[in-house]
XYZ file of C-alpha atoms in Angstrom:
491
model
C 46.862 -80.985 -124.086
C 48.426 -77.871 -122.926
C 47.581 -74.204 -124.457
C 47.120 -75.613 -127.828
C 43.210 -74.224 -127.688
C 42.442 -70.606 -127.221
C 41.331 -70.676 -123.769
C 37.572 -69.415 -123.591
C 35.776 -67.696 -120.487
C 31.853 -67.869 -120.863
C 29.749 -65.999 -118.310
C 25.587 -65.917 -118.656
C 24.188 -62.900 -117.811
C 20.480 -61.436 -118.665
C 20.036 -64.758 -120.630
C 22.869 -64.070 -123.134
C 26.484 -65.821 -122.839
C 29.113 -63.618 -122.939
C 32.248 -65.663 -124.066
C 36.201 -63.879 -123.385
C 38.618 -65.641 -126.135
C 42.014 -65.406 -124.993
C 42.226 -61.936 -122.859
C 45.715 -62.345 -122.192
C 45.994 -61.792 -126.661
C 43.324 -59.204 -126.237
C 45.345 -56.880 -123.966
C 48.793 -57.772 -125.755
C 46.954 -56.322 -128.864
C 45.764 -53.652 -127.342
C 48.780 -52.209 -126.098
C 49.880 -51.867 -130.061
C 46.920 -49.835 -130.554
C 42.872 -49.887 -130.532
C 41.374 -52.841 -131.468
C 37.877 -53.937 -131.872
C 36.257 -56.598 -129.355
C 33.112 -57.664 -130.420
C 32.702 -59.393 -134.183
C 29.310 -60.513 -136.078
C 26.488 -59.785 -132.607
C 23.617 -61.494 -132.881
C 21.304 -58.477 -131.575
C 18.161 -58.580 -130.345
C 15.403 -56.561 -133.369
C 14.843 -53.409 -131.116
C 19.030 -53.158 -130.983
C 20.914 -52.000 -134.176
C 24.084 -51.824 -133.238
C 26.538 -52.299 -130.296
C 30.107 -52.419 -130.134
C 33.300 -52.634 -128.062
C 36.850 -51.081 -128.714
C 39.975 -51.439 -126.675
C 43.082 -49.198 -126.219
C 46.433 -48.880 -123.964
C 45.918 -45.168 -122.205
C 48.904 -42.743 -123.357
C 50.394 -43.240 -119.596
C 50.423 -47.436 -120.313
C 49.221 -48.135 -117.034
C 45.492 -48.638 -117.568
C 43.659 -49.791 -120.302
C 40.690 -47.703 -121.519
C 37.316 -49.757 -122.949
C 34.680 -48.184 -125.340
C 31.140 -49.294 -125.881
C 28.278 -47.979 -127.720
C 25.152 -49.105 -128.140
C 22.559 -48.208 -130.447
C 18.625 -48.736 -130.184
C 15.483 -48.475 -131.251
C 12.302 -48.771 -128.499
C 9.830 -51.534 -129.337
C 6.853 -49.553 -127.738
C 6.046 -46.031 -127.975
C 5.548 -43.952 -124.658
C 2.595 -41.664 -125.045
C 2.128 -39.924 -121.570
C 4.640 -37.528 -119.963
C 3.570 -38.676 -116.336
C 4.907 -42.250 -117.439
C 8.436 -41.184 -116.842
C 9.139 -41.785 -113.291
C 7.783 -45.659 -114.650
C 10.436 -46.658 -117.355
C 12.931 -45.391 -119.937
C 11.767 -43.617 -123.135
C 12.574 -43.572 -126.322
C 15.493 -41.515 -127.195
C 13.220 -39.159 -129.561
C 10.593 -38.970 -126.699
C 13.078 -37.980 -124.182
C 14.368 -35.258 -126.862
C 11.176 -33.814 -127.635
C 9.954 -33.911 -123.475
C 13.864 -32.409 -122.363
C 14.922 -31.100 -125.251
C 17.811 -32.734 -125.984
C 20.202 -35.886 -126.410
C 21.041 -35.398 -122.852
C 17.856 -35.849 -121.458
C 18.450 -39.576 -122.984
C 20.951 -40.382 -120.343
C 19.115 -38.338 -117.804
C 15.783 -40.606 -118.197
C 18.143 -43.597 -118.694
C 19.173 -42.738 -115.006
C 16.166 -41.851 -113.033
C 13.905 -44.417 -114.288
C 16.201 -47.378 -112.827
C 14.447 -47.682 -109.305
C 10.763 -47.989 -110.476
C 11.775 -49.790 -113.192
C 13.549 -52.564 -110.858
C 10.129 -52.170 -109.037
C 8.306 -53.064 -111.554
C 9.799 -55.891 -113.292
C 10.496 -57.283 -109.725
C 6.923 -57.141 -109.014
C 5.662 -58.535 -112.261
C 8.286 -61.582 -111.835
C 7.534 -61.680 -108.141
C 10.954 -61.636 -107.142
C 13.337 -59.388 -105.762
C 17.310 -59.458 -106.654
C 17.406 -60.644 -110.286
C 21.006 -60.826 -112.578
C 19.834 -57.430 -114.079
C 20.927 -56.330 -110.176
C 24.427 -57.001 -111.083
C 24.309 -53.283 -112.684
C 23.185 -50.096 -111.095
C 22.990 -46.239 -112.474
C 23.521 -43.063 -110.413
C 22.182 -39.781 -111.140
C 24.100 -38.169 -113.427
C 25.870 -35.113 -112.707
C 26.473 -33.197 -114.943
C 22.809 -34.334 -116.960
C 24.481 -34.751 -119.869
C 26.532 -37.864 -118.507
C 26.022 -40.573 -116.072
C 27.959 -43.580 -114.281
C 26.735 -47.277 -114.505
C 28.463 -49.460 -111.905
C 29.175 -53.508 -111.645
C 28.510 -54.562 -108.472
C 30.526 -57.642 -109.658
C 33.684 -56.254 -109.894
C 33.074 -52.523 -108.895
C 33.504 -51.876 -112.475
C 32.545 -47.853 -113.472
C 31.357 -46.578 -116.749
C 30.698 -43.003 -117.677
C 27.706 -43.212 -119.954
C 27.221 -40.021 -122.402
C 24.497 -39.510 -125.485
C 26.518 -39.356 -128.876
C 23.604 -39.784 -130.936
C 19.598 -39.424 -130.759
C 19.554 -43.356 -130.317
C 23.177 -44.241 -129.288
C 24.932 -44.169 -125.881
C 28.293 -44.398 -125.246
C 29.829 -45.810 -122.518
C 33.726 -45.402 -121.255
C 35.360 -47.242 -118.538
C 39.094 -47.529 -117.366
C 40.659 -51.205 -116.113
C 43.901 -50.535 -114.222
C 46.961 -52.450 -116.556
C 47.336 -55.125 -112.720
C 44.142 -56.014 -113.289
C 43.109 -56.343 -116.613
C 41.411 -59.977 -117.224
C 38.172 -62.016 -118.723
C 36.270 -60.630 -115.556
C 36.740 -56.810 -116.396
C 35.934 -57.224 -119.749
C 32.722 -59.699 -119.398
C 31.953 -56.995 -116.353
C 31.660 -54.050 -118.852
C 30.055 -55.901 -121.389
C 27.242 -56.637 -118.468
C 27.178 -52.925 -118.210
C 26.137 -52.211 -121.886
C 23.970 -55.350 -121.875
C 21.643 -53.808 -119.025
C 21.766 -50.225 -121.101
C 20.610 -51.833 -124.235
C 17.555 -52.828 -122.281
C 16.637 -49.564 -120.946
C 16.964 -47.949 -123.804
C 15.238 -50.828 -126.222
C 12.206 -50.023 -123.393
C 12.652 -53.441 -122.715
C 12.385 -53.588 -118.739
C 10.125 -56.374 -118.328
C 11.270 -58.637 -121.022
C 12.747 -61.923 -119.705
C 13.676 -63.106 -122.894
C 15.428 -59.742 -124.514
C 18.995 -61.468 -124.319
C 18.155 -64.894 -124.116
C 20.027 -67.398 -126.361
C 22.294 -64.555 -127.503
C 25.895 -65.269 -127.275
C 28.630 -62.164 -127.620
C 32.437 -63.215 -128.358
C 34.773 -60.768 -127.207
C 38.017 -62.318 -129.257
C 40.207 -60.313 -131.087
C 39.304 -61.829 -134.991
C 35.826 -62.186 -136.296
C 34.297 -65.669 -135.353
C 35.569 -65.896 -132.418
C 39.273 -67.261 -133.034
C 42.067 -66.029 -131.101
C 44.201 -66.021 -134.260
C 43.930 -65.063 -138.002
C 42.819 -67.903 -140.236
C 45.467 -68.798 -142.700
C 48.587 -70.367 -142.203
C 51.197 -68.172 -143.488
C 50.046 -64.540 -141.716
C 50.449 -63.942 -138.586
C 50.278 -60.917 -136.257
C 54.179 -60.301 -134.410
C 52.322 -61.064 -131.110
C 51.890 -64.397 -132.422
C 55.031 -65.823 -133.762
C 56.848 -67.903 -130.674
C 60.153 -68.250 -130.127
C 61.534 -64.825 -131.354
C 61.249 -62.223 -128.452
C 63.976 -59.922 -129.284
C 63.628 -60.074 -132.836
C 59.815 -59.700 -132.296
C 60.639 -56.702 -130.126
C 63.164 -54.652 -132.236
C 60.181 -55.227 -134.851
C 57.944 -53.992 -133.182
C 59.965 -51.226 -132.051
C 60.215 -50.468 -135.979
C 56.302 -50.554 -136.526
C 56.362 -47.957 -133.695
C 58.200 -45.401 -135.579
C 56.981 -46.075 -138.758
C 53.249 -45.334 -136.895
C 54.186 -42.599 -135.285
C 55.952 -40.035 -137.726
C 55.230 -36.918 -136.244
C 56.989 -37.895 -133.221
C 59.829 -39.079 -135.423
C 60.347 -35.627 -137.100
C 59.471 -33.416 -133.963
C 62.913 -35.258 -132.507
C 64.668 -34.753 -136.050
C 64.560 -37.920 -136.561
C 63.706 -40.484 -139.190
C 62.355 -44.259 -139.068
C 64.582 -47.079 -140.098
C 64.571 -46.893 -143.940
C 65.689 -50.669 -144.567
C 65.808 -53.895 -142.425
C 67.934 -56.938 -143.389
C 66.690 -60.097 -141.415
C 69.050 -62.786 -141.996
C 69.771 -66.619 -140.718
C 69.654 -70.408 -142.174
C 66.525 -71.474 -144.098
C 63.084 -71.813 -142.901
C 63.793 -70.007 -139.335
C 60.493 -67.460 -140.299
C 62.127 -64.557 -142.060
C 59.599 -64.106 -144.019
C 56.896 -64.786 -142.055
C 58.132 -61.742 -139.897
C 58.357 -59.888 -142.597
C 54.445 -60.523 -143.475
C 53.704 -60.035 -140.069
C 55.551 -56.375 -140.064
C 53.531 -55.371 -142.724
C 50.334 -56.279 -140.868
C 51.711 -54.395 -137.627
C 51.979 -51.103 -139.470
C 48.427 -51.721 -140.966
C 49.625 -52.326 -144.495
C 50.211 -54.565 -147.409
C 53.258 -57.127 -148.261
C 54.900 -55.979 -151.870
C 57.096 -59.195 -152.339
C 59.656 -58.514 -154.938
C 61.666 -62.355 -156.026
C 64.481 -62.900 -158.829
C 62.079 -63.586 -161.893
C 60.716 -59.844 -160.826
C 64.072 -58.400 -161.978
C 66.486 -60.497 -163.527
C 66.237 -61.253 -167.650
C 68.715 -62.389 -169.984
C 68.379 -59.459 -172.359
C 70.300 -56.285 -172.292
C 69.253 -53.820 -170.278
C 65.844 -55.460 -169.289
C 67.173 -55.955 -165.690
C 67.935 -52.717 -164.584
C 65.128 -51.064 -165.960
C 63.003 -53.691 -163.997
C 64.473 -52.414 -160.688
C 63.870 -49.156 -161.574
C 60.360 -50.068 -162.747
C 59.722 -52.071 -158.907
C 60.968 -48.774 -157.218
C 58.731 -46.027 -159.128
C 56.246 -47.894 -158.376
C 56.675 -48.155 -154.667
C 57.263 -44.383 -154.886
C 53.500 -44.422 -155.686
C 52.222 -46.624 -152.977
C 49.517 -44.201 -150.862
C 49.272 -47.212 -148.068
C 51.635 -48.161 -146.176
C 53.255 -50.990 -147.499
C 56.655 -53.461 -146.749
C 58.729 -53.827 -150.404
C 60.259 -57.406 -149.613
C 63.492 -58.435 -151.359
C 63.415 -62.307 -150.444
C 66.539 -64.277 -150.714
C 68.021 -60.769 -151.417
C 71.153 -62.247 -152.525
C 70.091 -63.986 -155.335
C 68.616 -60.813 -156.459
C 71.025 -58.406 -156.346
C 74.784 -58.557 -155.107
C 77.957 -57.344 -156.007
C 81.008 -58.785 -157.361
C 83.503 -55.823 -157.485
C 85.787 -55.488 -160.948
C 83.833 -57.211 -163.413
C 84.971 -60.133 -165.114
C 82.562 -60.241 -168.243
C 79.303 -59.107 -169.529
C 77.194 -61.427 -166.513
C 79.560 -59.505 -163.399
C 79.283 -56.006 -165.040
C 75.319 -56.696 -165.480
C 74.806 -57.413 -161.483
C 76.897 -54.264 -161.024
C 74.655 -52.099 -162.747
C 72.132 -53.914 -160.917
C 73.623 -53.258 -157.094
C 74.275 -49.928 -158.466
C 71.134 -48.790 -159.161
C 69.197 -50.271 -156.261
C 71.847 -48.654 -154.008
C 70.992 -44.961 -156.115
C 66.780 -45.834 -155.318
C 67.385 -46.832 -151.655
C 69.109 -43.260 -151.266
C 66.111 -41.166 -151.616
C 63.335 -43.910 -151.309
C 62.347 -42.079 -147.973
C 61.947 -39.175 -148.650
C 60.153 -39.261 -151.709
C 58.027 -42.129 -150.136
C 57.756 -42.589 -146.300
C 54.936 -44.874 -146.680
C 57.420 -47.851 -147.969
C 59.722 -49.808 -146.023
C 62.161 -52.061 -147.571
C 62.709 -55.288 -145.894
C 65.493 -57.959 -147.189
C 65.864 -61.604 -146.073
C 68.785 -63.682 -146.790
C 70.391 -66.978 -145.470
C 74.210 -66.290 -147.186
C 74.648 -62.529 -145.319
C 78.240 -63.078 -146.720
C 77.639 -62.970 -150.163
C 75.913 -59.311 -149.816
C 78.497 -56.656 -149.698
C 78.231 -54.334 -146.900
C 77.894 -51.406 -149.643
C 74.691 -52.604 -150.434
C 73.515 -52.888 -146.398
C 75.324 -50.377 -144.431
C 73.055 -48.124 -142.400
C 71.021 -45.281 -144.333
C 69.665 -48.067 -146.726
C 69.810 -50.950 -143.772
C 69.623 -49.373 -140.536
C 68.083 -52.178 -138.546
C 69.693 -55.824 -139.541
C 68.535 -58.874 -137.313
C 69.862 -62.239 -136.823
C 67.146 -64.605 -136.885
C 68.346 -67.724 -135.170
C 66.950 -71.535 -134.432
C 64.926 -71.641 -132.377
C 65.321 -72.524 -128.822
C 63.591 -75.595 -127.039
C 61.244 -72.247 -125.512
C 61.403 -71.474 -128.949
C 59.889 -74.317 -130.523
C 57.229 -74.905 -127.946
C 55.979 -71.658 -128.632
C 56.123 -72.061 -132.409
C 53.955 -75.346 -132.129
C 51.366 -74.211 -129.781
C 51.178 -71.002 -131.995
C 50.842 -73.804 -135.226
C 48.424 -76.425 -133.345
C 45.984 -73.595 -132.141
C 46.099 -72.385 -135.563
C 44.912 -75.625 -136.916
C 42.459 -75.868 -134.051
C 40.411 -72.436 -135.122
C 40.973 -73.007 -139.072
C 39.260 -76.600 -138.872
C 38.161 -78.106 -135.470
C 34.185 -78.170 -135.284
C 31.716 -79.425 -132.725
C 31.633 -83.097 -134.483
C 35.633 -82.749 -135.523
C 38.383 -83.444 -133.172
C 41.840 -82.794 -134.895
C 44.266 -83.181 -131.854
C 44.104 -85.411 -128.652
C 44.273 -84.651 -125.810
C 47.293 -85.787 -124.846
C 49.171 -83.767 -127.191
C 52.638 -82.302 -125.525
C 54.081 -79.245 -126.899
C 56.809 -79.712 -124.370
C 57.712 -83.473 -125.151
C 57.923 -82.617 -129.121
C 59.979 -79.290 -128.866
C 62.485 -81.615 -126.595
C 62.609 -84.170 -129.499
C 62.844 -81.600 -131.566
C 66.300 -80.634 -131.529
C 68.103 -78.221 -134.420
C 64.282 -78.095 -136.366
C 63.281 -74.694 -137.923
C 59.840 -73.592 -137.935
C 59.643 -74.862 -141.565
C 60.346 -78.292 -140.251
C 57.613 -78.288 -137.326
C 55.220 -76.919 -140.001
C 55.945 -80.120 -142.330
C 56.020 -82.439 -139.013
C 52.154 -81.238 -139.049
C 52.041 -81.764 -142.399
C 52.941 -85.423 -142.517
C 51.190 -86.271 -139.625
C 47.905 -84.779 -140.743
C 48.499 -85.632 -144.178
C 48.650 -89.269 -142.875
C 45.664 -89.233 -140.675
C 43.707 -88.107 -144.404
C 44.397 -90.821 -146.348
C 43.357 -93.247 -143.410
C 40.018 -91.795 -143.522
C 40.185 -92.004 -147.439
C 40.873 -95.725 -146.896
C 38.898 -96.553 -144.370
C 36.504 -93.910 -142.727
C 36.478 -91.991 -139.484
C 39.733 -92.001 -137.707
C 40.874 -90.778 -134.189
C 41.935 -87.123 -133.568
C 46.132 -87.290 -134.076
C 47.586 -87.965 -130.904
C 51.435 -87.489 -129.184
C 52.554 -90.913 -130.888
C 50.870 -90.083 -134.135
C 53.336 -87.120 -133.914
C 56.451 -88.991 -132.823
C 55.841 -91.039 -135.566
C 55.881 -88.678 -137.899
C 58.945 -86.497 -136.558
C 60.698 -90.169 -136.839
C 59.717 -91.067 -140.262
C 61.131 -87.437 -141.357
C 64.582 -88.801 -139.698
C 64.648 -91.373 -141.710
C 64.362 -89.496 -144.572
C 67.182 -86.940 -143.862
């Protein structure tokens, strides 16, 4: 089975495992902004916190990784002459150099007789702990910690009387698991110098920390429905003129220093079930927000008036959102249209209605830059321009079938979905001779909305034989072929 599983790199060091979930998603989410690595530690007692972020430098050519780690020493260091022997306790070192600093100044120059000692006591020389070294720092209040791995560098600084900070830059070429297990190793090897932990064999052993870019270690969100953009396949230039969007709507300082102004409306239109509102979800996500979904019950009503105060109602409101948020007009021409010189009561009602969302789209911005209007539609024909044109629309984007490219990407993005939201140590759910390739070639003309009931049926299938009759294999390429040709049969 090809790329359906989020492809895990697991590297021991110190006793711990340190496990890499999908780097390749880890930098591709990094270059939309800083993201957190490490979710739910299991730390060691002396150790209360320790965490790692991950950001694209302003140039874009490097990446830029942030650790900290915060801890408490198990064992107090009484004598002054001890130094030279081991690494004190942050307070210690404040109270003996007066300072945070001297925290990463100690941290540095008790490295060689600490090696000495814990090689002596273990009676070996050239443990894993080797794999890291520490200069002297210059200036005190910093210092450099080195992989000899990868040749890895961290500046280390004191931001706190028990927490160290440590900094490193990964050149965009060469970005991978390694870099990011190798500075992991780095704050790994801290923690234990400044825990006071030197000689302790076991400090890290059985601890396992997932470096993945959601919190138990998945390489996507749980949930079917939301995804991130940098996870839907089989859209790239839609996926990119999105993201372009999120960019400006992030970033409006830069917008008005140019004069300029974000897109006010997108219109995402194409046949049924090819994602439109998935993206839409998924752009609300990429500008850190929340998904206001607006449908026809929402608005229209049979009595008098009732209609077009709705629509005003739905836009003061958004006029309040403080977050940023996506208003979402789905099948947007069901909900409000246009039909020219009315021909009764009905016709002169969706007037009023077009009217008056065209008056509220006018000054939406403005009053409200923290809302974003986004309207799908499959019929593009039956929504007059008036209501569209660019200053309420700016951005509209054809949202095709997908490709053969396409729908491979859309079913490894579904399978590994699957995979993270239910596979277990005793639960297979796929074989492994699943072929994303093979199905998106049988797959011709199929929308994302049909692959996602292909998985349906088949796993709906593979259910009720283990209602009937207990355990049941793992759904394999035929199981699937099966399925795709009992949904033929049915069309």
């Amino acid at each position: 089975m090809v790329g359906i599983r989020p492809e895990t790199v697991s590297r021991p060091y110190l006793g711990a495992t340190i496990d890499v979930v999908d780097a390749d998603v880890l930098f591709a989410a990094a270059r939309q902004g800083r993201i957190a690595l490490l979710h739910d530690v299991d730390l060691p007692a002396s150790v209360t916190g320790i965490g790692v972020t991950m950001a694209l430098d302003p140039g874009g050519s490097a990446f830029r990784l942030t650790g900290t780690v915060t801890a408490v020493p198990r064992q107090p260091f009484p004598r002054s002459e001890d130094i030279g022997r081991a690494v004190l306790p942050a307070t210690a070192v404040a109270m003996l150099l007066g300072g945070v600093a001297g925290l990463v100044t100690l941290t540095v120059l008790g490295v060689s007789a600490y090696r000495d000692r814990r090689d002596a006591a273990a009676g070996r020389h050239g443990s894993a702990a080797d794999a890291v070294s520490v200069d002297k720092p210059a200036p005190p209040s910093t210092s450099t910690a080195a992989d000899a791995d990868t040749g890895m560098v961290a500046t280390l600084s004191a931001t706190g009387p028990r927490t160290l900070t440590a900094s490193a830059i990964v050149p965009a070429a060469e970005a991978d698991a390694v870099q990011l297990a190798a500075f992991v190793r780095i704050l790994l090897t801290v923690a234990v110098r400044m825990a006071n932990a030197g000689d302790d064999t076991t400090f890290w052993t059985g601890r396992r920390l997932r470096l993945s870019r959601y919190p138990g270690g998945r390489s996507i969100l749980p949930g079917s429905d939301v995804l991130r953009l940098d996870q839907i396949g089989g859209m790239d230039r839609v996926v990119a003129q999105l993201r372009e969007v999120a960019l400006s709507f992030n970033h409006p300082a830069a917008m008005a220093r140019w004069g300029t102004r974000r897109p006010q409306g997108l219109l995402l239109y194409g046949p049924p079930g090819t994602g439109k509102t998935t993206l839409a979800k998924a752009l609300a996500l990429e500008i850190g927000g929340q998904l206001r979904e607006v449908r026809t019950p929402d608005i229209l009503n049979k009595w008098v008036g009732s209609s077009e105060r709705n629509i005003k109602d739905i836009f003061a409101e958004a006029r309040r959102y403080r977050t940023p948020t996506v208003l979402l007009f789905d099948e947007f021409d069901s909900i409000i249209s246009y039909v020219g010189a009315p021909d009764h009561s009905a016709d002169q009602m969706v007037n009023s209605i077009a009217g008056i969302f065209k008056q509220e789209m006018n000054t939406l911005i403005a009053e409200n830059p923290n809302v974003i209007v986004v309207a799908t539609t499959n019929f593009p024909d039956k929504v007059d321009e008036s209501l569209t044109r660019s200053g309420r629309f700016d951005v509209k984007l054809s949202v095709p079938l997908p490709s053969v490219t396409g729908r491979a990407q859309i079913l490894t993005g579904m399978l590994r979905q699957l995979v993270a939201d239910h596979e277990t140590d005793g639960f297979r759910m796929f074989a492994d001779d699943v072929d994303v390739t093979e199905l998106a070639h049988a797959t011709p003309s199929m929308t994302g909305a049909d692959l996602r009931e292909l998985l349906r049926r088949v796993r709906m299938a593979k259910a009720m034989a283990e209602a009937r009759n207990g355990a049941t294999a793992p759904i394999s390429q035929q199981d699937l072929l099966d399925a795709l040709a009992g949904m033929r049969r049915h069309v």
